Structures are given as C-alpha cells and as structure tokens.
PDB file of C-alpha atoms in Angstrom:
ATOM      1  CA  UNK A  14       0.000   0.000   0.000  1.00 58.00           C
ATOM      2  CA  UNK A  15       1.497   3.366  -0.971  1.00 70.00           C
ATOM      3  CA  UNK A  16       1.656   6.352   1.407  1.00 68.00           C
ATOM      4  CA  UNK A  17      -1.248   8.223  -0.198  1.00 66.00           C
ATOM      5  CA  UNK A  18      -3.586   5.226   0.006  1.00 69.00           C
ATOM      6  CA  UNK A  19      -2.570   4.683   3.635  1.00 66.00           C
ATOM      7  CA  UNK A  20      -3.311   8.322   4.474  1.00 70.00           C
ATOM      8  CA  UNK A  21      -6.741   8.133   2.841  1.00 75.00           C
ATOM      9  CA  UNK A  22      -7.560   4.939   4.745  1.00 77.00           C
ATOM     10  CA  UNK A  23      -6.378   6.498   8.005  1.00 79.00           C
ATOM     11  CA  UNK A  24      -8.541   9.583   7.358  1.00 79.00           C
ATOM     12  CA  UNK A  25     -11.585   7.389   6.715  1.00 86.00           C
ATOM     13  CA  UNK A  26     -10.930   5.483   9.952  1.00 86.00           C
ATOM     14  CA  UNK A  27     -10.779   8.739  11.923  1.00 90.00           C
ATOM     15  CA  UNK A  28     -14.026   9.944  10.396  1.00 91.00           C
ATOM     16  CA  UNK A  29     -15.705   6.603  11.119  1.00 93.00           C
ATOM     17  CA  UNK A  30     -14.565   6.814  14.739  1.00 94.00           C
ATOM     18  CA  UNK A  31     -16.027  10.317  14.984  1.00 96.00           C
ATOM     19  CA  UNK A  32     -19.341   9.086  13.547  1.00 96.00           C
ATOM     20  CA  UNK A  33     -19.425   6.357  16.229  1.00 97.00           C
ATOM     21  CA  UNK A  34     -18.726   8.992  18.880  1.00 97.00           C
ATOM     22  CA  UNK A  35     -21.498  11.209  17.491  1.00 98.00           C
ATOM     23  CA  UNK A  36     -23.895   8.236  17.536  1.00 97.00           C
ATOM     24  CA  UNK A  37     -23.162   7.772  21.251  1.00 97.00           C
ATOM     25  CA  UNK A  38     -23.696  11.501  21.808  1.00 98.00           C
ATOM     26  CA  UNK A  39     -27.041  11.302  20.025  1.00 98.00           C
ATOM     27  CA  UNK A  40     -28.153   8.731  22.612  1.00 98.00           C
ATOM     28  CA  UNK A  41     -27.035  10.996  25.465  1.00 98.00           C
ATOM     29  CA  UNK A  42     -28.765  14.073  24.093  1.00 98.00           C
ATOM     30  CA  UNK A  43     -31.899  12.115  23.186  1.00 98.00           C
ATOM     31  CA  UNK A  44     -32.075  11.023  26.833  1.00 98.00           C
ATOM     32  CA  UNK A  45     -31.582  14.598  28.054  1.00 98.00           C
ATOM     33  CA  UNK A  46     -34.268  15.875  25.687  1.00 98.00           C
ATOM     34  CA  UNK A  47     -36.596  13.126  26.924  1.00 97.00           C
ATOM     35  CA  UNK A  48     -35.983  14.105  30.549  1.00 97.00           C
ATOM     36  CA  UNK A  49     -36.517  17.788  29.747  1.00 97.00           C
ATOM     37  CA  UNK A  50     -39.746  17.196  27.820  1.00 96.00           C
ATOM     38  CA  UNK A  51     -41.024  14.982  30.639  1.00 96.00           C
ATOM     39  CA  UNK A  52     -40.188  17.460  33.419  1.00 96.00           C
ATOM     40  CA  UNK A  53     -40.863  20.812  31.742  1.00 95.00           C
ATOM     41  CA  UNK A  54     -44.307  21.077  33.328  1.00 93.00           C
ATOM     42  CA  UNK A  55     -43.105  20.055  36.820  1.00 95.00           C
ATOM     43  CA  UNK A  56     -42.631  23.541  38.244  1.00 94.00           C
ATOM     44  CA  UNK A  57     -42.917  23.154  42.049  1.00 90.00           C
ATOM     45  CA  UNK A  58     -42.493  26.743  43.273  1.00 87.00           C
ATOM     46  CA  UNK A  59     -40.386  27.793  40.293  1.00 90.00           C
ATOM     47  CA  UNK A  60     -41.174  29.671  37.107  1.00 94.00           C
ATOM     48  CA  UNK A  61     -42.468  28.171  33.898  1.00 93.00           C
ATOM     49  CA  UNK A  62     -40.363  28.354  30.769  1.00 94.00           C
ATOM     50  CA  UNK A  63     -42.693  31.051  29.452  1.00 93.00           C
ATOM     51  CA  UNK A  64     -42.069  33.204  32.539  1.00 92.00           C
ATOM     52  CA  UNK A  65     -38.332  32.565  32.756  1.00 94.00           C
ATOM     53  CA  UNK A  66     -36.844  32.433  29.266  1.00 93.00           C
ATOM     54  CA  UNK A  67     -35.654  35.595  27.561  1.00 88.00           C
ATOM     55  CA  UNK A  68     -35.202  35.135  23.838  1.00 92.00           C
ATOM     56  CA  UNK A  69     -33.335  38.275  22.774  1.00 92.00           C
ATOM     57  CA  UNK A  70     -29.826  37.315  23.922  1.00 92.00           C
ATOM     58  CA  UNK A  71     -30.425  33.654  23.112  1.00 96.00           C
ATOM     59  CA  UNK A  72     -31.300  34.581  19.532  1.00 96.00           C
ATOM     60  CA  UNK A  73     -28.049  36.541  19.234  1.00 97.00           C
ATOM     61  CA  UNK A  74     -26.001  33.657  20.636  1.00 97.00           C
ATOM     62  CA  UNK A  75     -27.817  31.285  18.262  1.00 97.00           C
ATOM     63  CA  UNK A  76     -26.844  33.401  15.265  1.00 98.00           C
ATOM     64  CA  UNK A  77     -23.235  33.412  16.489  1.00 98.00           C
ATOM     65  CA  UNK A  78     -23.092  29.651  16.953  1.00 97.00           C
ATOM     66  CA  UNK A  79     -24.770  28.916  13.625  1.00 97.00           C
ATOM     67  CA  UNK A  80     -22.368  31.342  11.935  1.00 98.00           C
ATOM     68  CA  UNK A  81     -19.546  29.223  13.300  1.00 98.00           C
ATOM     69  CA  UNK A  82     -20.836  26.312  11.206  1.00 97.00           C
ATOM     70  CA  UNK A  83     -20.238  28.406   8.095  1.00 98.00           C
ATOM     71  CA  UNK A  84     -16.793  29.521   9.248  1.00 98.00           C
ATOM     72  CA  UNK A  85     -15.670  25.962  10.058  1.00 98.00           C
ATOM     73  CA  UNK A  86     -16.944  24.810   6.657  1.00 98.00           C
ATOM     74  CA  UNK A  87     -14.944  27.582   4.971  1.00 98.00           C
ATOM     75  CA  UNK A  88     -11.967  26.694   7.169  1.00 97.00           C
ATOM     76  CA  UNK A  89     -11.986  23.058   6.026  1.00 96.00           C
ATOM     77  CA  UNK A  90     -12.323  24.212   2.436  1.00 96.00           C
ATOM     78  CA  UNK A  91      -9.319  26.556   2.842  1.00 96.00           C
ATOM     79  CA  UNK A  92      -7.327  23.752   4.421  1.00 94.00           C
ATOM     80  CA  UNK A  93      -8.070  21.441   1.496  1.00 92.00           C
ATOM     81  CA  UNK A  94      -6.787  24.162  -0.863  1.00 93.00           C
ATOM     82  CA  UNK A  95      -3.558  24.509   1.143  1.00 92.00           C
ATOM     83  CA  UNK A  96      -4.238  28.069   2.335  1.00 93.00           C
ATOM     84  CA  UNK A  97      -2.573  28.140   5.752  1.00 91.00           C
ATOM     85  CA  UNK A  98      -3.202  31.797   6.638  1.00 93.00           C
ATOM     86  CA  UNK A  99      -6.866  31.699   5.620  1.00 96.00           C
ATOM     87  CA  UNK A 100      -7.336  28.387   7.457  1.00 95.00           C
ATOM     88  CA  UNK A 101      -5.831  29.848  10.637  1.00 95.00           C
ATOM     89  CA  UNK A 102      -7.973  32.992  10.454  1.00 97.00           C
ATOM     90  CA  UNK A 103     -11.189  31.050   9.854  1.00 97.00           C
ATOM     91  CA  UNK A 104     -10.390  28.607  12.657  1.00 98.00           C
ATOM     92  CA  UNK A 105      -9.655  31.513  14.990  1.00 97.00           C
ATOM     93  CA  UNK A 106     -12.951  33.169  13.974  1.00 98.00           C
ATOM     94  CA  UNK A 107     -14.813  29.906  14.661  1.00 98.00           C
ATOM     95  CA  UNK A 108     -13.142  29.665  18.062  1.00 98.00           C
ATOM     96  CA  UNK A 109     -14.102  33.269  18.873  1.00 98.00           C
ATOM     97  CA  UNK A 110     -17.729  32.679  17.850  1.00 98.00           C
ATOM     98  CA  UNK A 111     -17.856  29.598  20.074  1.00 98.00           C
ATOM     99  CA  UNK A 112     -16.214  31.515  22.917  1.00 98.00           C
ATOM    100  CA  UNK A 113     -18.665  34.411  22.712  1.00 98.00           C
ATOM    101  CA  UNK A 114     -21.532  31.896  22.663  1.00 98.00           C
ATOM    102  CA  UNK A 115     -20.175  30.384  25.896  1.00 98.00           C
ATOM    103  CA  UNK A 116     -19.871  33.802  27.533  1.00 98.00           C
ATOM    104  CA  UNK A 117     -23.451  34.667  26.589  1.00 97.00           C
ATOM    105  CA  UNK A 118     -24.729  31.321  27.874  1.00 97.00           C
ATOM    106  CA  UNK A 119     -22.840  31.788  31.151  1.00 97.00           C
ATOM    107  CA  UNK A 120     -24.342  35.252  31.544  1.00 97.00           C
ATOM    108  CA  UNK A 121     -27.799  33.785  30.875  1.00 96.00           C
ATOM    109  CA  UNK A 122     -27.313  31.177  33.611  1.00 96.00           C
ATOM    110  CA  UNK A 123     -25.994  33.803  36.048  1.00 96.00           C
ATOM    111  CA  UNK A 124     -28.978  36.040  35.263  1.00 96.00           C
ATOM    112  CA  UNK A 125     -31.413  33.210  36.010  1.00 95.00           C
ATOM    113  CA  UNK A 126     -29.533  32.315  39.195  1.00 95.00           C
ATOM    114  CA  UNK A 127     -29.682  35.930  40.393  1.00 96.00           C
ATOM    115  CA  UNK A 128     -33.446  35.851  39.878  1.00 94.00           C
ATOM    116  CA  UNK A 129     -33.609  32.805  42.177  1.00 94.00           C
ATOM    117  CA  UNK A 130     -34.063  30.230  39.419  1.00 95.00           C
ATOM    118  CA  UNK A 131     -31.642  27.673  40.825  1.00 93.00           C
ATOM    119  CA  UNK A 132     -30.905  24.090  39.850  1.00 91.00           C
ATOM    120  CA  UNK A 133     -32.915  22.651  42.756  1.00 92.00           C
ATOM    121  CA  UNK A 134     -35.861  25.058  42.477  1.00 93.00           C
ATOM    122  CA  UNK A 135     -37.916  22.671  40.347  1.00 95.00           C
ATOM    123  CA  UNK A 136     -37.608  19.556  38.190  1.00 96.00           C
ATOM    124  CA  UNK A 137     -38.094  21.818  35.154  1.00 96.00           C
ATOM    125  CA  UNK A 138     -35.078  23.952  36.068  1.00 96.00           C
ATOM    126  CA  UNK A 139     -32.960  20.893  36.858  1.00 96.00           C
ATOM    127  CA  UNK A 140     -33.678  19.390  33.446  1.00 97.00           C
ATOM    128  CA  UNK A 141     -33.191  22.766  31.719  1.00 97.00           C
ATOM    129  CA  UNK A 142     -29.765  23.361  33.269  1.00 97.00           C
ATOM    130  CA  UNK A 143     -28.726  19.761  32.650  1.00 98.00           C
ATOM    131  CA  UNK A 144     -29.650  19.809  28.957  1.00 98.00           C
ATOM    132  CA  UNK A 145     -28.385  23.301  28.113  1.00 98.00           C
ATOM    133  CA  UNK A 146     -25.345  22.938  30.369  1.00 98.00           C
ATOM    134  CA  UNK A 147     -24.342  19.626  28.789  1.00 98.00           C
ATOM    135  CA  UNK A 148     -24.467  21.287  25.391  1.00 98.00           C
ATOM    136  CA  UNK A 149     -22.390  24.159  26.762  1.00 98.00           C
ATOM    137  CA  UNK A 150     -19.759  21.687  27.957  1.00 98.00           C
ATOM    138  CA  UNK A 151     -19.611  20.283  24.426  1.00 98.00           C
ATOM    139  CA  UNK A 152     -19.073  23.793  23.055  1.00 98.00           C
ATOM    140  CA  UNK A 153     -16.313  24.329  25.629  1.00 98.00           C
ATOM    141  CA  UNK A 154     -14.661  21.054  24.577  1.00 98.00           C
ATOM    142  CA  UNK A 155     -14.862  22.232  20.958  1.00 98.00           C
ATOM    143  CA  UNK A 156     -13.295  25.591  21.800  1.00 98.00           C
ATOM    144  CA  UNK A 157     -10.402  23.831  23.577  1.00 98.00           C
ATOM    145  CA  UNK A 158     -10.040  21.439  20.649  1.00 98.00           C
ATOM    146  CA  UNK A 159      -9.891  24.403  18.243  1.00 98.00           C
ATOM    147  CA  UNK A 160      -7.167  25.963  20.386  1.00 97.00           C
ATOM    148  CA  UNK A 161      -5.131  22.788  20.042  1.00 97.00           C
ATOM    149  CA  UNK A 162      -5.778  22.723  16.284  1.00 96.00           C
ATOM    150  CA  UNK A 163      -4.582  26.332  15.999  1.00 95.00           C
ATOM    151  CA  UNK A 164      -1.309  25.316  17.641  1.00 95.00           C
ATOM    152  CA  UNK A 165      -0.966  22.367  15.237  1.00 92.00           C
ATOM    153  CA  UNK A 166      -1.621  24.568  12.202  1.00 91.00           C
ATOM    154  CA  UNK A 167       0.734  27.231  13.571  1.00 89.00           C
ATOM    155  CA  UNK A 168       3.548  24.698  13.945  1.00 92.00           C
ATOM    156  CA  UNK A 169       2.989  22.455  10.909  1.00 91.00           C
ATOM    157  CA  UNK A 170       0.966  24.647   8.539  1.00 87.00           C
ATOM    158  CA  UNK A 171      -1.511  23.008   6.204  1.00 89.00           C
ATOM    159  CA  UNK A 172      -0.535  19.417   5.563  1.00 88.00           C
ATOM    160  CA  UNK A 173      -2.331  16.103   5.325  1.00 85.00           C
ATOM    161  CA  UNK A 174      -2.123  15.547   9.085  1.00 87.00           C
ATOM    162  CA  UNK A 175      -3.511  18.924  10.177  1.00 90.00           C
ATOM    163  CA  UNK A 176      -6.188  18.961   7.476  1.00 91.00           C
ATOM    164  CA  UNK A 177      -7.262  15.474   8.519  1.00 92.00           C
ATOM    165  CA  UNK A 178      -7.640  16.570  12.144  1.00 94.00           C
ATOM    166  CA  UNK A 179      -9.597  19.646  11.112  1.00 96.00           C
ATOM    167  CA  UNK A 180     -11.933  17.581   8.951  1.00 95.00           C
ATOM    168  CA  UNK A 181     -12.722  15.239  11.859  1.00 96.00           C
ATOM    169  CA  UNK A 182     -13.230  18.188  14.207  1.00 98.00           C
ATOM    170  CA  UNK A 183     -15.666  19.808  11.777  1.00 98.00           C
ATOM    171  CA  UNK A 184     -17.980  16.779  12.065  1.00 97.00           C
ATOM    172  CA  UNK A 185     -18.059  17.279  15.842  1.00 98.00           C
ATOM    173  CA  UNK A 186     -18.665  21.027  15.542  1.00 98.00           C
ATOM    174  CA  UNK A 187     -21.536  20.621  13.068  1.00 98.00           C
ATOM    175  CA  UNK A 188     -23.102  18.083  15.442  1.00 98.00           C
ATOM    176  CA  UNK A 189     -22.830  20.525  18.366  1.00 98.00           C
ATOM    177  CA  UNK A 190     -24.480  23.216  16.245  1.00 98.00           C
ATOM    178  CA  UNK A 191     -27.279  20.858  15.197  1.00 98.00           C
ATOM    179  CA  UNK A 192     -27.984  19.987  18.826  1.00 98.00           C
ATOM    180  CA  UNK A 193     -28.223  23.711  19.573  1.00 98.00           C
ATOM    181  CA  UNK A 194     -30.820  24.153  16.802  1.00 98.00           C
ATOM    182  CA  UNK A 195     -32.914  21.476  18.540  1.00 98.00           C
ATOM    183  CA  UNK A 196     -32.411  23.088  21.964  1.00 98.00           C
ATOM    184  CA  UNK A 197     -33.265  26.533  20.640  1.00 97.00           C
ATOM    185  CA  UNK A 198     -36.422  25.209  18.980  1.00 96.00           C
ATOM    186  CA  UNK A 199     -37.720  22.809  21.650  1.00 96.00           C
ATOM    187  CA  UNK A 200     -36.572  24.614  24.785  1.00 97.00           C
ATOM    188  CA  UNK A 201     -36.530  28.298  23.946  1.00 96.00           C
ATOM    189  CA  UNK A 202     -39.032  28.870  21.131  1.00 95.00           C
ATOM    190  CA  UNK A 203     -41.626  26.289  22.195  1.00 95.00           C
ATOM    191  CA  UNK A 204     -40.943  27.133  25.853  1.00 93.00           C
ATOM    192  CA  UNK A 205     -41.633  30.819  25.324  1.00 88.00           C
ATOM    193  CA  UNK A 206     -44.931  30.269  23.525  1.00 84.00           C
ATOM    194  CA  UNK A 207     -46.003  27.878  26.262  1.00 65.00           C
TER     195      UNK A 207
END
C-alpha cells in the first residue's frame, strides 16, 4: 500500500470513529431531551419556561453559533486548498464565535440564578440546566479542541495531518451546532410560547 492510500484509509478510519462517537452523543442528548420534555411542566415553586426564558440574547447567541458552522466549513475548504493563513484565520474566527456563545450562555445562567431560578428550584429547572449545560460543555470542549488545532496549524501549517484533524473536528462542531438548533427550537421557542 502506498503512502497516499494509507493516508486516505487512516482519514476514513478517523471519520468513522467520529461518527461512532457522534452516535453515542445522540443517545445521550436524546435522553436529556426526553428528561426535559417529561419534566418541563413540573414547576414546584419555580417559574415556567414562558415566565423565565428571555429570547433576545439567546437569539443573538444562536446566530453566532450557527455562523460558526459556516466559518468551520470555509476553514476546512481553505485547508483542502492549502491556504494556511486563511485556514488559521477562519479557525480563529470559529473559536471566537464559540467563545462568545459560551460567555453569553454563562451570563444567561448567572442572570437566572440571580433571579432565584436555581438548579434545585424545580424539576423543570434541573432538566433545563442539565440539557443546556451539557451542550455548553460540548461547546467548551470544541473551543479547547480548536485551540489545540490552531497550535498544530501554527507549527505544521496546512498538511495532510492537520487537514485530517480539522476535517474530523468539523464533524463534531456541526453536530454541536445541530444539537443547539434542537435546543433553541424545543426549549426556547416552544418554551416561550407555552
């Protein structure tokens, strides 16, 4: 087997492994969505989603996170064309979009906490924080991963190895963004309309 064929096979193996990981994550998030949908009407003395949720900042953070799907797509495309500088800039932009999303989500949680909407206030709030917080941890993991990729690209430039890693990461990032679309729709939009 020549070197090029080996590299292609190795890339396919990495992508397959990521698809298996994503399949496991689908099970986890499906369970969290099931818990949330089951407990969203169990309010105890806490607020309902309609009373609590504020859509304005969440809509802005949603636009930022979804924009990062476009920047990571463009980043992979630049990497495949051998454009190191453009790849680095697009990866950095994706990282910044993910970072700002995390800051906005943290501020949202702090705002709710200051209003007395704590984790143990009601089953609804517990399931809300668990679902949205788990997604936030996935975004944080992605931001850290992008930081590591930036170092790799900074040291090695665009090559088969770095492009391969970026391509695998992009699958993860698109999955994280897709989960957010579901959270935004089921938790925030449907929650606000009651």
